[in-house]
Structures are given as structure tokens and as C-alpha cells.
Coordinates of C-alpha atoms (C1' of nucleotides) in Angstrom, one line a residue:
Chain A
X1 CA 0.0 0.0 0.0
X2 CA 3.0 2.2 0.0
X3 CA 2.7 4.5 -2.8
X4 CA 5.5 4.3 -5.4
X5 CA 6.5 7.9 -5.5
X6 CA 9.2 8.5 -2.8
X7 CA 8.6 12.2 -2.2
X8 CA 7.2 12.7 1.3
X9 CA 8.8 15.9 2.3
X10 CA 5.8 16.9 4.5
X11 CA 3.9 14.4 6.6
X12 CA 0.9 12.7 5.2
X13 CA -1.5 14.2 7.8
X14 CA -1.0 17.5 5.9
X15 CA -2.1 16.1 2.7
X16 CA -5.0 14.5 4.3
X17 CA -5.9 17.7 6.2
X18 CA -5.9 19.7 2.9
X19 CA -7.7 17.0 1.0
X20 CA -10.5 16.8 3.6
X21 CA -10.7 20.7 3.6
X22 CA -11.3 20.7 -0.1
X23 CA -13.9 18.0 0.2
X24 CA -15.6 20.0 3.0
X25 CA -15.6 23.2 1.0
X26 CA -16.9 21.2 -2.1
X27 CA -19.6 19.7 0.1
X28 CA -18.4 16.3 -0.9
X29 CA -18.5 15.8 2.8
X30 CA -22.0 17.3 3.6
X31 CA -22.7 19.2 6.8
X32 CA -24.0 16.9 9.4
X33 CA -22.2 13.9 7.9
X34 CA -20.4 11.4 9.9
X35 CA -16.7 11.0 9.1
X36 CA -15.6 7.5 9.8
X37 CA -11.7 7.2 10.2
X38 CA -11.5 3.8 8.4
X39 CA -13.7 4.8 5.5
X40 CA -11.8 8.0 4.9
X41 CA -8.6 6.2 5.2
X42 CA -9.7 3.8 2.6
X43 CA -10.9 6.5 0.4
X44 CA -7.7 8.4 0.6
X45 CA -5.4 5.4 0.4
X46 CA -3.7 5.9 3.8
X47 CA -4.0 4.3 7.2
X48 CA -6.1 5.5 10.0
X49 CA -3.2 7.3 11.8
X50 CA -2.8 10.3 9.6
X51 CA -6.6 10.5 9.2
X52 CA -7.0 10.7 13.0
X53 CA -4.4 13.5 13.2
X54 CA -6.1 15.4 10.3
X55 CA -9.5 15.0 11.9
X56 CA -8.2 16.4 15.3
X57 CA -6.9 19.4 13.5
X58 CA -10.1 19.9 11.6
X59 CA -11.7 19.8 15.0
X60 CA -9.6 22.5 16.5
X61 CA -10.1 24.6 13.5
X62 CA -13.8 24.4 13.8
X63 CA -14.7 22.3 10.8
X64 CA -15.9 19.2 12.5
X65 CA -17.2 18.3 15.9
X66 CA -15.3 15.4 17.6
X67 CA -17.5 13.5 19.9
X68 CA -15.2 11.7 22.2
X69 CA -15.9 8.1 21.6
X70 CA -18.2 8.2 18.7
X71 CA -16.9 10.0 15.9
X72 CA -16.3 13.3 13.9
X73 CA -19.3 15.1 12.4
X74 CA -19.1 17.9 9.9
X75 CA -20.2 21.2 11.4
X76 CA -22.9 23.3 9.9
X77 CA -23.0 26.9 10.8
X78 CA -25.7 28.0 13.1
X79 CA -27.0 31.5 13.1
X80 CA -25.0 32.2 16.2
X81 CA -21.8 30.8 14.7
X82 CA -22.4 33.0 11.6
X83 CA -22.7 36.0 13.7
X84 CA -19.7 35.3 15.8
X85 CA -17.6 34.4 12.7
X86 CA -18.2 37.7 11.1
X87 CA -17.8 39.5 14.4
X88 CA -14.4 38.0 14.8
X89 CA -13.5 38.7 11.2
X90 CA -14.4 42.2 11.6
X91 CA -12.4 42.7 14.6
X92 CA -9.3 40.8 13.4
X93 CA -9.1 42.1 9.9
X94 CA -9.9 45.7 10.6
X95 CA -7.1 45.8 13.1
X96 CA -4.9 44.1 10.6
X97 CA -5.7 46.8 8.1
X98 CA -4.7 49.5 10.6
X99 CA -1.5 47.7 11.4
X100 CA -0.7 47.1 7.8
X101 CA -1.2 50.7 7.0
X102 CA 1.4 51.6 9.6
X103 CA 3.9 48.9 8.4
X104 CA 3.4 48.9 4.7
X105 CA 6.3 49.1 2.4
X106 CA 6.1 50.2 -1.2
X107 CA 6.4 46.7 -2.3
X108 CA 3.7 45.5 0.0
X109 CA 1.3 48.1 -1.3
X110 CA 2.1 47.2 -4.9
X111 CA 1.6 43.6 -4.1
X112 CA -1.9 44.3 -2.7
X113 CA -2.8 46.4 -5.8
X114 CA -1.6 43.6 -8.1
X115 CA -3.9 41.2 -6.6
X116 CA -6.7 43.7 -7.3
X117 CA -5.6 44.1 -10.8
X118 CA -5.6 40.4 -11.3
X119 CA -9.1 40.2 -9.9
X120 CA -10.3 42.8 -12.2
X121 CA -8.8 41.0 -15.1
X122 CA -10.5 37.8 -13.8
X123 CA -13.9 39.5 -13.5
X124 CA -13.6 40.8 -17.0
X125 CA -12.7 37.6 -18.5
X126 CA -15.1 35.7 -16.4
X127 CA -12.7 33.4 -14.6
X128 CA -13.9 30.4 -12.5
X129 CA -15.5 31.1 -9.2
X130 CA -13.1 29.0 -7.5
X131 CA -10.2 31.0 -8.6
X132 CA -11.9 34.2 -7.6
X133 CA -12.4 32.8 -4.3
X134 CA -8.7 32.0 -4.0
X135 CA -7.9 35.5 -4.9
X136 CA -10.1 36.8 -2.3
X137 CA -8.4 34.6 0.3
X138 CA -5.0 35.8 -1.0
X139 CA -6.0 39.4 -0.6
X140 CA -7.1 39.0 2.9
X141 CA -4.1 36.9 3.8
X142 CA -1.7 39.4 2.3
X143 CA -3.2 42.1 4.4
X144 CA -2.6 40.0 7.5
X145 CA 1.0 39.4 6.4
X146 CA 1.6 43.1 5.9
X147 CA 0.5 43.7 9.5
X148 CA 3.5 41.5 10.5
X149 CA 2.1 39.7 13.4
X150 CA 2.3 35.9 13.2
X151 CA -0.3 35.2 15.8
X152 CA -2.8 37.4 14.1
X153 CA -1.9 35.9 10.8
X154 CA -2.5 32.4 12.2
X155 CA -5.8 33.4 13.6
X156 CA -6.8 35.1 10.4
X157 CA -5.8 32.1 8.3
X158 CA -8.2 29.9 10.3
X159 CA -11.0 32.3 9.8
X160 CA -10.1 32.7 6.1
X161 CA -10.5 28.9 5.6
X162 CA -13.8 28.8 7.2
X163 CA -14.8 31.8 5.2
X164 CA -14.2 29.8 2.0
X165 CA -16.3 27.1 3.5
X166 CA -19.3 29.3 4.3
X167 CA -19.2 31.1 0.9
X168 CA -18.5 28.2 -1.2
X169 CA -22.1 27.9 -2.5
X170 CA -22.5 31.5 -3.5
X171 CA -19.0 32.7 -3.9
X172 CA -19.5 34.3 -7.3
X173 CA -22.5 36.5 -6.6
X174 CA -20.9 39.2 -4.6
X175 CA -17.6 39.4 -6.3
X176 CA -17.6 42.7 -8.2
X177 CA -18.8 44.7 -5.4
X178 CA -16.4 43.1 -3.0
X179 CA -13.4 43.9 -5.3
X180 CA -14.3 47.6 -5.4
X181 CA -14.0 47.5 -1.7
X182 CA -10.8 45.5 -1.6
X183 CA -9.2 48.1 -3.9
X184 CA -10.3 50.9 -1.6
X185 CA -8.7 49.1 1.3
X186 CA -5.6 48.5 -0.5
X187 CA -5.1 52.0 -1.6
X188 CA -5.7 53.2 2.1
X189 CA -3.2 50.7 3.3
X190 CA -0.7 51.8 0.7
X191 CA -0.9 55.3 1.6
X192 CA -0.7 54.7 5.3
X193 CA -3.9 55.9 6.4
X194 CA -4.5 53.4 9.2
X195 CA -7.8 54.6 10.7
X196 CA -9.5 54.8 7.4
X197 CA -8.1 51.5 6.2
X198 CA -9.5 49.8 9.4
X199 CA -12.9 51.5 8.9
X200 CA -13.0 50.5 5.2
X201 CA -12.2 46.9 6.1
X202 CA -14.7 46.8 8.8
X203 CA -17.3 48.1 6.3
X204 CA -16.2 45.6 3.8
X205 CA -16.6 42.7 6.1
X206 CA -19.9 44.0 7.4
X207 CA -21.3 44.2 4.0
X208 CA -19.9 40.9 3.2
X209 CA -21.9 39.6 6.1
X210 CA -25.1 41.3 5.0
X211 CA -24.7 39.7 1.5
X212 CA -24.2 36.3 3.2
X213 CA -27.2 36.5 5.4
X214 CA -29.4 37.8 2.6
X215 CA -28.6 35.0 0.3
X216 CA -27.9 32.2 2.6
X217 CA -30.4 30.9 5.0
X218 CA -28.7 29.6 8.0
X219 CA -29.8 26.3 9.7
X220 CA -32.0 26.7 12.7
X221 CA -30.1 26.4 15.9
X222 CA -31.1 23.5 17.8
X223 CA -30.5 20.9 15.0
X224 CA -33.4 18.6 15.5
X225 CA -35.0 20.3 12.5
X226 CA -34.2 18.7 9.2
X227 CA -34.9 19.8 5.8
X228 CA -33.3 23.2 5.4
X229 CA -35.5 24.9 2.8
X230 CA -33.5 24.9 -0.4
X231 CA -35.5 27.9 -1.4
X232 CA -33.2 30.8 -1.4
X233 CA -30.1 28.8 -2.3
X234 CA -28.8 30.0 -5.6
X235 CA -28.5 27.7 -8.5
X236 CA -24.9 27.1 -7.5
X237 CA -25.3 23.4 -7.0
X238 CA -24.9 22.3 -3.5
X239 CA -25.3 18.6 -4.2
X240 CA -26.5 17.3 -1.0
X241 CA -27.8 20.5 0.3
X242 CA -30.6 19.7 2.6
X243 CA -29.0 17.4 5.0
X244 CA -30.7 16.5 8.1
X245 CA -28.0 17.2 10.6
X246 CA -29.0 14.9 13.4
X247 CA -29.3 11.4 12.4
X248 CA -27.2 10.9 9.4
X249 CA -25.9 7.8 10.8
X250 CA -24.2 6.7 7.6
X251 CA -24.2 9.5 5.2
X252 CA -23.0 7.9 2.0
X253 CA -19.8 9.8 1.0
X254 CA -18.7 9.6 -2.6
X255 CA -15.5 8.2 -3.3
X256 CA -12.3 10.2 -3.8
X257 CA -8.9 9.9 -5.3
X258 CA -6.1 8.6 -3.1
X259 CA -3.9 11.1 -1.6
X260 CA -0.3 11.4 -2.4
X261 CA -0.9 9.4 -5.5
X262 CA 2.5 10.3 -7.1
X263 CA 2.8 14.0 -7.4
X264 CA 6.0 15.7 -6.3
X265 CA 4.9 19.1 -5.0
X266 CA 2.8 21.1 -7.3
X267 CA -0.2 19.1 -6.3
X268 CA -2.6 20.0 -9.1
X269 CA -5.7 20.2 -6.9
X270 CA -8.7 22.1 -8.4
X271 CA -8.3 25.1 -6.1
X272 CA -5.4 25.7 -4.1
X273 CA -6.4 28.9 -2.3
X274 CA -4.7 29.3 0.9
X275 CA -1.6 31.4 0.0
X276 CA 1.9 31.2 1.3
Chain B
X1 CA 0.4 -1.2 31.3
X2 CA -3.3 -0.4 30.9
X3 CA -4.1 2.0 33.7
X4 CA -6.5 0.3 36.1
X5 CA -9.0 3.2 36.6
X6 CA -11.7 2.7 34.1
X7 CA -13.0 6.2 33.7
X8 CA -11.8 7.6 30.4
X9 CA -14.5 10.2 29.7
X10 CA -12.0 12.3 27.9
X11 CA -9.3 11.0 25.5
X12 CA -5.8 10.4 26.9
X13 CA -4.3 13.0 24.5
X14 CA -6.2 15.6 26.5
X15 CA -4.5 14.5 29.7
X16 CA -1.1 14.3 28.0
X17 CA -1.7 17.8 26.5
X18 CA -2.4 19.3 29.9
X19 CA 0.5 17.4 31.5
X20 CA 2.9 18.6 29.0
X21 CA 1.6 22.1 29.3
X22 CA 2.3 22.0 33.0
X23 CA 5.7 20.7 32.5
X24 CA 6.4 23.5 30.0
X25 CA 5.1 26.1 32.3
X26 CA 7.2 24.7 35.2
X27 CA 10.2 24.6 32.9
X28 CA 10.6 20.9 33.6
X29 CA 10.8 20.8 29.8
X30 CA 13.2 23.7 29.2
X31 CA 13.1 26.1 26.2
X32 CA 15.1 24.6 23.4
X33 CA 14.8 21.1 24.7
X34 CA 14.1 18.2 22.4
X35 CA 10.9 16.4 23.1
X36 CA 11.3 12.7 22.1
X37 CA 8.0 10.9 21.6
X38 CA 9.1 7.6 23.0
X39 CA 10.7 9.1 26.1
X40 CA 7.7 11.2 26.9
X41 CA 5.6 8.2 26.4
X42 CA 7.6 6.2 28.8
X43 CA 7.6 9.1 31.4
X44 CA 3.9 9.5 31.3
X45 CA 3.1 5.9 31.2
X46 CA 1.3 6.0 27.8
X47 CA 2.1 4.9 24.4
X48 CA 3.4 7.0 21.5
X49 CA 0.0 7.7 19.8
X50 CA -1.5 10.1 22.4
X51 CA 1.9 11.8 22.7
X52 CA 2.1 12.4 19.1
X53 CA -1.3 13.9 19.0
X54 CA -0.7 16.1 22.0
X55 CA 2.7 17.3 20.5
X56 CA 0.8 18.3 17.3
X57 CA -1.6 20.3 19.3
X58 CA 1.1 22.0 21.3
X59 CA 2.8 22.9 17.9
X60 CA -0.4 24.3 16.6
X61 CA -0.8 26.3 19.8
X62 CA 2.7 27.8 19.6
X63 CA 4.4 25.9 22.4
X64 CA 6.7 23.8 20.4
X65 CA 8.3 23.7 17.0
X66 CA 7.8 20.5 15.0
X67 CA 10.4 19.8 12.4
X68 CA 9.1 17.4 9.9
X69 CA 11.3 14.4 10.4
X70 CA 13.4 15.3 13.3
X71 CA 11.3 16.1 16.3
X72 CA 9.6 18.6 18.5
X73 CA 11.5 21.4 20.2
X74 CA 10.4 23.6 22.9
X75 CA 9.9 27.2 21.8
X76 CA 11.5 30.1 23.5
X77 CA 10.0 33.5 23.0
X78 CA 12.0 35.8 20.8
X79 CA 11.7 39.6 21.3
X80 CA 9.6 39.6 18.2
X81 CA 7.3 36.9 19.4
X82 CA 6.9 38.7 22.8
X83 CA 6.0 41.9 21.0
X84 CA 3.5 40.2 18.7
X85 CA 2.1 38.3 21.6
X86 CA 1.2 41.3 23.6
X87 CA 0.0 43.1 20.6
X88 CA -2.4 40.3 19.9
X89 CA -3.6 40.2 23.4
X90 CA -4.2 43.9 23.6
X91 CA -6.4 43.7 20.6
X92 CA -8.3 40.6 21.6
X93 CA -8.9 41.5 25.1
X94 CA -9.7 45.0 24.8
X95 CA -12.2 44.1 22.2
X96 CA -13.6 41.5 24.5
X97 CA -13.9 44.0 27.3
X98 CA -15.9 46.2 25.1
X99 CA -18.2 43.4 24.1
X100 CA -18.4 42.1 27.6
X101 CA -19.6 45.5 28.8
X102 CA -22.4 45.5 26.2
X103 CA -23.6 42.0 27.0
X104 CA -22.9 41.7 30.7
X105 CA -25.6 40.5 32.9
X106 CA -25.7 41.2 36.6
X107 CA -24.6 37.7 37.3
X108 CA -21.6 38.2 34.9
X109 CA -20.5 41.3 36.7
X110 CA -20.8 39.7 40.1
X111 CA -18.7 36.7 39.0
X112 CA -16.0 39.0 37.8
X113 CA -15.9 41.0 41.0
X114 CA -16.0 37.7 43.0
X115 CA -12.8 36.7 41.3
X116 CA -11.2 40.0 42.2
X117 CA -12.4 39.5 45.8
X118 CA -10.8 36.1 45.9
X119 CA -7.6 37.5 44.6
X120 CA -7.5 40.2 47.1
X121 CA -8.1 37.6 49.8
X122 CA -5.3 35.6 48.3
X123 CA -2.9 38.5 48.2
X124 CA -3.7 39.2 51.9
X125 CA -3.1 35.7 52.9
X126 CA -0.1 35.2 50.7
X127 CA -1.4 32.3 48.6
X128 CA 0.9 30.5 46.4
X129 CA 2.0 32.1 43.1
X130 CA 0.7 29.3 41.0
X131 CA -2.8 29.7 42.4
X132 CA -2.7 33.5 41.9
X133 CA -1.7 32.9 38.3
X134 CA -4.6 30.6 37.9
X135 CA -6.9 33.3 39.2
X136 CA -5.5 35.8 36.7
X137 CA -6.2 33.3 33.9
X138 CA -9.7 32.8 35.2
X139 CA -10.3 36.5 35.2
X140 CA -9.2 37.0 31.6
X141 CA -11.1 33.9 30.5
X142 CA -14.2 35.1 32.2
X143 CA -14.1 38.4 30.4
X144 CA -13.9 36.5 27.1
X145 CA -16.8 34.3 28.0
X146 CA -19.0 37.3 28.9
X147 CA -18.2 38.7 25.4
X148 CA -20.0 35.7 24.1
X149 CA -18.1 34.9 21.0
X150 CA -16.8 31.4 20.8
X151 CA -14.1 32.1 18.3
X152 CA -12.8 34.9 20.3
X153 CA -12.9 32.8 23.3
X154 CA -10.9 30.1 21.7
X155 CA -8.2 32.6 20.5
X156 CA -8.0 34.2 23.9
X157 CA -7.7 30.8 25.5
X158 CA -4.7 30.1 23.4
X159 CA -3.1 33.3 24.3
X160 CA -4.0 32.9 27.9
X161 CA -2.0 29.7 28.2
X162 CA 0.9 31.1 26.6
X163 CA 0.7 34.0 28.9
X164 CA 1.0 31.7 31.8
X165 CA 4.2 30.2 30.2
X166 CA 5.8 33.6 29.7
X167 CA 5.1 34.8 33.1
X168 CA 5.7 31.7 35.0
X169 CA 9.1 32.8 36.3
X170 CA 8.0 36.1 37.6
X171 CA 4.3 35.8 38.2
X172 CA 4.3 37.0 41.7
X173 CA 6.1 40.3 41.3
X174 CA 3.4 42.2 39.5
X175 CA 0.3 40.8 41.1
X176 CA -1.0 43.6 43.4
X177 CA -0.9 46.3 40.8
X178 CA -2.4 43.9 38.2
X179 CA -5.4 43.1 40.5
X180 CA -6.2 46.8 41.0
X181 CA -6.3 47.1 37.3
X182 CA -8.4 43.9 37.0
X183 CA -10.9 45.3 39.4
X184 CA -11.1 48.6 37.5
X185 CA -11.9 46.6 34.4
X186 CA -14.4 44.6 36.1
X187 CA -16.4 47.4 37.4
X188 CA -16.4 49.2 34.0
X189 CA -17.7 46.1 32.4
X190 CA -20.3 45.7 35.1
X191 CA -21.6 49.1 34.5
X192 CA -21.8 48.7 30.8
X193 CA -19.2 51.3 29.8
X194 CA -17.8 49.7 26.9
X195 CA -15.2 52.1 25.6
X196 CA -13.8 52.8 29.0
X197 CA -13.6 49.0 29.8
X198 CA -11.8 48.5 26.5
X199 CA -9.3 51.3 27.2
X200 CA -8.7 50.0 30.7
X201 CA -8.0 46.6 29.5
X202 CA -5.7 47.9 26.9
X203 CA -3.8 49.9 29.5
X204 CA -3.7 46.9 31.7
X205 CA -2.1 44.6 29.1
X206 CA 0.3 47.3 28.0
X207 CA 1.6 47.8 31.5
X208 CA 1.8 44.1 32.0
X209 CA 4.0 44.0 28.9
X210 CA 6.2 46.7 30.2
X211 CA 6.5 44.9 33.5
X212 CA 7.4 41.7 31.5
X213 CA 10.0 43.4 29.4
X214 CA 11.6 45.2 32.5
X215 CA 12.0 42.0 34.4
X216 CA 12.5 39.3 31.8
X217 CA 15.4 39.5 29.4
X218 CA 14.3 37.9 26.1
X219 CA 16.4 35.6 24.2
X220 CA 18.1 37.1 21.1
X221 CA 16.2 36.6 17.9
X222 CA 16.5 33.8 15.5
X223 CA 14.5 31.4 17.6
X224 CA 11.5 29.3 16.7
X225 CA 9.5 29.3 13.7
X226 CA 10.4 30.7 10.3
X227 CA 10.1 34.2 9.4
X228 CA 7.3 35.0 7.0
X229 CA 8.6 37.3 4.4
X230 CA 5.4 39.2 4.2
X231 CA 3.5 39.4 1.1
X232 CA 5.4 39.3 -2.3
X233 CA 5.9 35.6 -2.8
X234 CA 2.6 33.9 -2.5
X235 CA 3.6 30.4 -3.5
X236 CA 7.0 30.0 -1.9
X237 CA 7.0 27.3 0.8
X238 CA 9.6 28.6 3.0
X239 CA 10.7 25.6 4.9
X240 CA 11.7 26.8 8.3
X241 CA 14.6 29.1 7.6
X242 CA 16.0 30.0 10.9
X243 CA 16.6 27.0 12.9
X244 CA 16.5 26.8 16.7
X245 CA 20.3 27.3 16.7
X246 CA 20.2 27.1 20.4
X247 CA 21.2 23.5 19.7
X248 CA 20.3 21.4 22.7
X249 CA 20.4 18.3 20.9
X250 CA 19.6 15.9 23.8
X251 CA 18.5 18.2 26.6
X252 CA 18.1 15.9 29.6
X253 CA 14.6 16.0 30.8
X254 CA 13.8 15.0 34.3
X255 CA 11.3 12.4 35.0
X256 CA 7.7 12.9 35.7
X257 CA 4.8 11.0 37.2
X258 CA 2.7 8.9 34.8
X259 CA -0.4 10.4 33.6
X260 CA -3.9 9.1 34.4
X261 CA -2.5 7.2 37.4
X262 CA -5.8 6.4 38.9
X263 CA -7.8 9.6 39.8
X264 CA -11.4 9.7 38.5
X265 CA -12.1 13.3 37.7
X266 CA -10.8 15.8 40.2
X267 CA -7.4 15.4 39.1
X268 CA -5.4 17.0 41.9
X269 CA -2.6 18.4 39.7
X270 CA -0.6 21.2 41.3
X271 CA -2.3 24.1 39.4
X272 CA -5.3 23.6 37.3
X273 CA -5.6 27.0 36.0
X274 CA -7.5 26.8 32.6
X275 CA -11.1 27.7 33.6
X276 CA -14.2 27.6 31.5
Chain C
dG1 C1' 44.0 22.2 8.9
dA2 C1' 39.7 22.5 6.2
dT3 C1' 36.2 20.5 3.5
dC4 C1' 33.8 16.9 1.4
dT5 C1' 32.0 12.3 1.6
dG6 C1' 30.1 8.2 3.2
dT7 C1' 28.4 5.5 7.1
dC8 C1' 25.9 5.0 11.4
dT9 C1' 22.5 6.1 14.8
dA10 C1' 18.4 8.0 16.6
dT11 C1' 13.9 9.4 15.9
dT12 C1' 10.0 10.2 13.2
dG13 C1' 6.3 8.6 10.0
dT14 C1' 3.4 5.0 8.8
dT15 C1' 1.2 0.6 8.8
dT16 C1' -1.0 -3.3 10.8
dA17 C1' -3.3 -5.9 14.4
dC18 C1' -5.5 -6.4 18.6
dG19 C1' -8.3 -5.5 22.7
dA20 C1' -11.0 -2.4 25.6
dT21 C1' -14.6 0.9 26.1
dG22 C1' -18.2 3.9 25.2
dT23 C1' -22.2 5.3 22.2
dT24 C1' -26.3 4.2 19.7
dG25 C1' -30.0 1.8 18.0
dT26 C1' -33.0 -2.2 18.5
dG27 C1' -36.0 -5.5 20.1
dA28 C1' -37.9 -8.1 23.9
dC29 C1' -40.4 -7.6 27.7
dC30 C1' -43.4 -5.5 31.2
Chain D
dG1 C1' -45.8 3.2 25.7
dG2 C1' -41.6 2.8 28.6
dT3 C1' -37.5 0.3 30.2
dC4 C1' -33.7 -2.8 30.0
dA5 C1' -30.4 -6.0 28.0
dC6 C1' -27.8 -6.7 23.9
dA7 C1' -25.5 -6.3 19.6
dA8 C1' -23.3 -3.3 16.3
dC9 C1' -20.3 0.1 15.4
dA10 C1' -16.6 3.3 15.9
dT11 C1' -13.3 5.3 18.5
dC12 C1' -9.3 5.0 21.8
dG13 C1' -5.2 3.1 23.2
dT14 C1' -1.4 -0.3 23.0
dA15 C1' 2.1 -2.8 20.8
dA16 C1' 5.4 -4.1 17.4
dA17 C1' 7.5 -3.5 13.3
dC18 C1' 9.6 -1.2 9.3
dA19 C1' 11.1 2.5 6.0
dA20 C1' 12.8 7.0 5.5
dT21 C1' 15.5 10.6 6.8
dA22 C1' 18.1 14.2 9.5
dG23 C1' 22.1 14.8 12.1
dA24 C1' 26.4 13.3 13.9
dC25 C1' 30.7 11.4 13.3
dA26 C1' 34.7 9.4 11.4
dG27 C1' 37.6 9.0 7.6
dA28 C1' 39.5 10.4 3.1
dT29 C1' 40.9 14.0 0.2
dC30 C1' 42.8 18.3 -1.1

DNA sequence: GATCTGTCTATTGTTTACGATGTTGTGACC
DNA sequence: GGTCACAACATCGTAAACAATAGACAGATC
């Protein structure tokens, strides 16, 4: 079962973690679904060890719930979680914008604007939604990097991933507006106007939250309720959308290609968004 | 070798994680030291599995550095890390104080003040430094809880633990002053004055940083994790540039009592500080 | 003497197998 | 209908083994 390609520069658990993240974002692993170590291990072509470790990290990062002796279940955002998520983002990122404005070099500012340019180009040419989402993630991560605080960066990265998860079904709908706001933030950061940059970022995230809440009905809190009304869900697919959270004892999970199946480093996965 | 007590409500890795944290705070595992899975497993009376998982979590929480095929090394705070740490704390906790002031119930306010009372009592009677540190942690965690944002709470908890680690050697010296400030914050939160509470908390943490820097000489830079080159290169992997240099290849680590040796739940460890 | 090279050792990364334990759901029974 | 025993399932932990590799060390070469 050892895969023939000898390149294992990074531990398997990392690959598994990323693969599972992709599957969660793509809703291949639907909210409420039960993640069984052995089944995942079989699907990914590894043993249970790395899967266990990846699941624990997914748990710490808020993707799944680990019930001590029973298993891992895919989280689905409750209204409270959505509120808290955007609140945290608003805090962290507006502060990051402020710090970034104070610590921004010419190169940093240029890098931010380059991302905006690339996004504009992408919007004109109608690039894939996944790529645009990756660009968005890169913009926000870059702001965090310019702020030059590794703790903040780490926290922000966690939030950024979850953001991709939330927005996966409707990512394209709000892109043009968002990128106007991104550019405004970038210019304020580049010119060192800290307070204005922070305010702009706060507004941006606040609007992004409103857009999310208008478009995306959140699951009712308690969880006993099944059948999320698929009404307002845009045509953006969502394969197994209405999943009853409680009681999906054996949610059938489609197969997936084994991990680490020979591929040196580039790892041509559909969307590799998390930058750096 | 199976431990005779049958009560394993929580996974062993949790116990191991907490035990290792204690050992790190107590400097039983000294900064720069090499943590060898098998040795720790032997010392704690468990197998390698739970130790691996605990080490990975310690890595993710910033306690140790994990070098892919070589091992786990205890971090030691560099000046930059100290700066970033207090910066992050100042942000998170002042924000939390503001939110807490807006969302504080009568019971919440009373709980905060009760902690302050207990601390005053402890200061008068000269209670152990470890207990006072635990009280401090509890105060800050309680503020985060009153803010009612689980993401913020989780981030704050991570910072709080590291705080105990930083301050372990000098925890008693700044206690009385700190508790005056704590009480001031508590009263502002209790009376709902958000902006003032935030400012007070910011001041408190800022002073706490100054006290730390005056007393504690920080190690010269070049320590733990790699330096992120901020923006510019999005794809570059940057595999841990600056190595721990300190080079304590086989730091002798004293023995420790096995984990989970009997004891149902109360777990009478010397200082059980992390509240909830 | 300094540098390069090859070997050796220690430790991690991963797999496999097994037993113990806790959770959940089910069906018998009252 | 409600309660209890039981079986199925999945995790949790242990143990043992092996491959791969990073680092240390000794030896050869310049």
C-alpha cells in the first residue's frame, strides 16, 4: 500500500488535512455527515493514523465536531456561529488593516494592488468562481502578512479557511462589489492611512456579512430540525444541500482519489487557495 | 500497562496535552529542549500515539516547533514573538472587554468581582503564586466568556495559556498592581461602559507587557518558527529558515509521574488553571 | 587544517493488528 | 408506551515492526 512515489517531504497528515478541507468546501462531505476514520482512510489510500491526526486538526479549526468516543461530524454553521464568525473577522481584519497601513512598504502596497488588478482582469474575462475565491483569500491573507504579526496571521488564516467554506455555494454572486471595496482598502493601506483603512475593512466585512445573510439561509439553531428549505439557495449546485444534521448515521460519502498518488509538489488540486 | 482506573471520559491525549503544558510552564521541559515521543511516552506511562497527538496540538498552539522528520523542540520566546504576543492580546482582550460591557448580565458582573475579591483575599493571605496565576487566567477567560463569542474565546484561551508560560518565572512580582487594574476593568464592564472598559483593558495589558520586558530578558532573535517574508511571494513554501540554533540536541529532561494514574475526575494536579 | 563524503544512529512517519470501552440503536419484555 | 439488555459500530489506546531521513561522526581527500 506504500505509494511508489518516494517524495514525502511533508507528513501525510498535511495532505490528508488539505484533501479533507477541499472535500468539505466542495460539500463532498456534507454538513452533518459522519466522518468515519476507516472509510476516509480507505478512500484516501492511507492508514487510520494520519486521518485521525487530520481530523483532530479539523476539529480544532472548527470544521468538524469530535464526539469523544463516537466520531467526527461535519459542522454546519448555526446563526450564532455565523454572527460570531463575522464579528471575529471584523475585529481581526480591521485591526490588521490598521497595522498594515502603519507597516506597509512600497512593495507591500504594490503587491496588494496587483492582486486587485488580477481580480479585475479575472472579472472581465469571467474566470472560474473557485479562482476568484482563492484570490479573495489571498488578498485578505496578504493584508494579514503586511500587518506583521504571526499570531494574528495564524488566527486570520483559520478564519479565512472557514470563510471559504461558508461562501462556497455563493461565492461568485458578490464578487464585483467586493473587489471595489478591496481596492479601496488596498489604497488606504498603501498610503498609510491606518484609521481609514481599518474603517474600510470593517465596512467591507460588514457588507460581506449582510450579503451572506441575505442570500444564505442559516440552519436553525437546535439541530433537530431537518430539511433546510432549499428555497433561497442559488443555482450554485450544493449537491446534498438539505441534509438533516441529526441522524445521518451513515451519510454516504462519494469516493475520492487517493492522496499522495504520485505528485511531487505542485499538487494540481482544483483550487489551491490558501496562499503562502 | 493499561491503567486500572476505568474512567476515560476524555481521551488520553487531553491529559497528555495538559500534563505537557504543566511541564512546559514549570520549565521541567526547558526552552530549546528536544521532546522525544518515546521518552515522553515512557515518562507519562502511555504509548506514542497520544503523545504524538498532544505534541501536534502543542505545535499548533505555539508551544513547540515541529520539524518534519526530526522532532519537537520547545519554543523560547524571541523579542519579536513577545511583541507580537502582547499586541495580539491587547487587541483581543480590549475588544472582548468592550463586548463584555455591552453583553454583561448582573450575574456576569458579580462573577468578575468575585474573582477580584478572591484575589484580594489571596494577596492578603499570601497564597501560592501558582494559584494567583490561575486566578489571573480565570479573570481574563471570564471576560472573554462574557463577550459571548466562541471564536474569540478560543483565540483568547490560546493566548492565555501562553501568557502563563511567559510569566511563569515572575508571576508573583506584579500581582498587586495587576489586580487593581483587574478590578477597575471589572467595574467598567459591570456598569456597561464599553469604551472605557476597552481602554482600561488595553492599558492593563500594556503595563503588563512593560513589566514583563523590564523584568525578563528575552532571548536574542532567531528562535523558533520561520520568518514569514510578508506578501510578495505567494507560493513559496519557505521551509523553516531560521533553525532553533540554540542546539540542545539531547537536553536531559527530568522524569515525571505517569499520567492518568488512577484519579477519576478531580485530578489533583498542582495548578489547574485553565477555567471555562 | 579545512572540506567533502560516506556510514551509522536515533527518531520520526506510517502501517498493521488487537483488545478495551463507550455510544447508539433495536428488540424483547413488562 | 416505557424500560432494559444486547449487539453493532466506531473510537481509543497499545504494541510491534519497518522504512525513511536528519544529524552526527569518522575518515579520506585536497
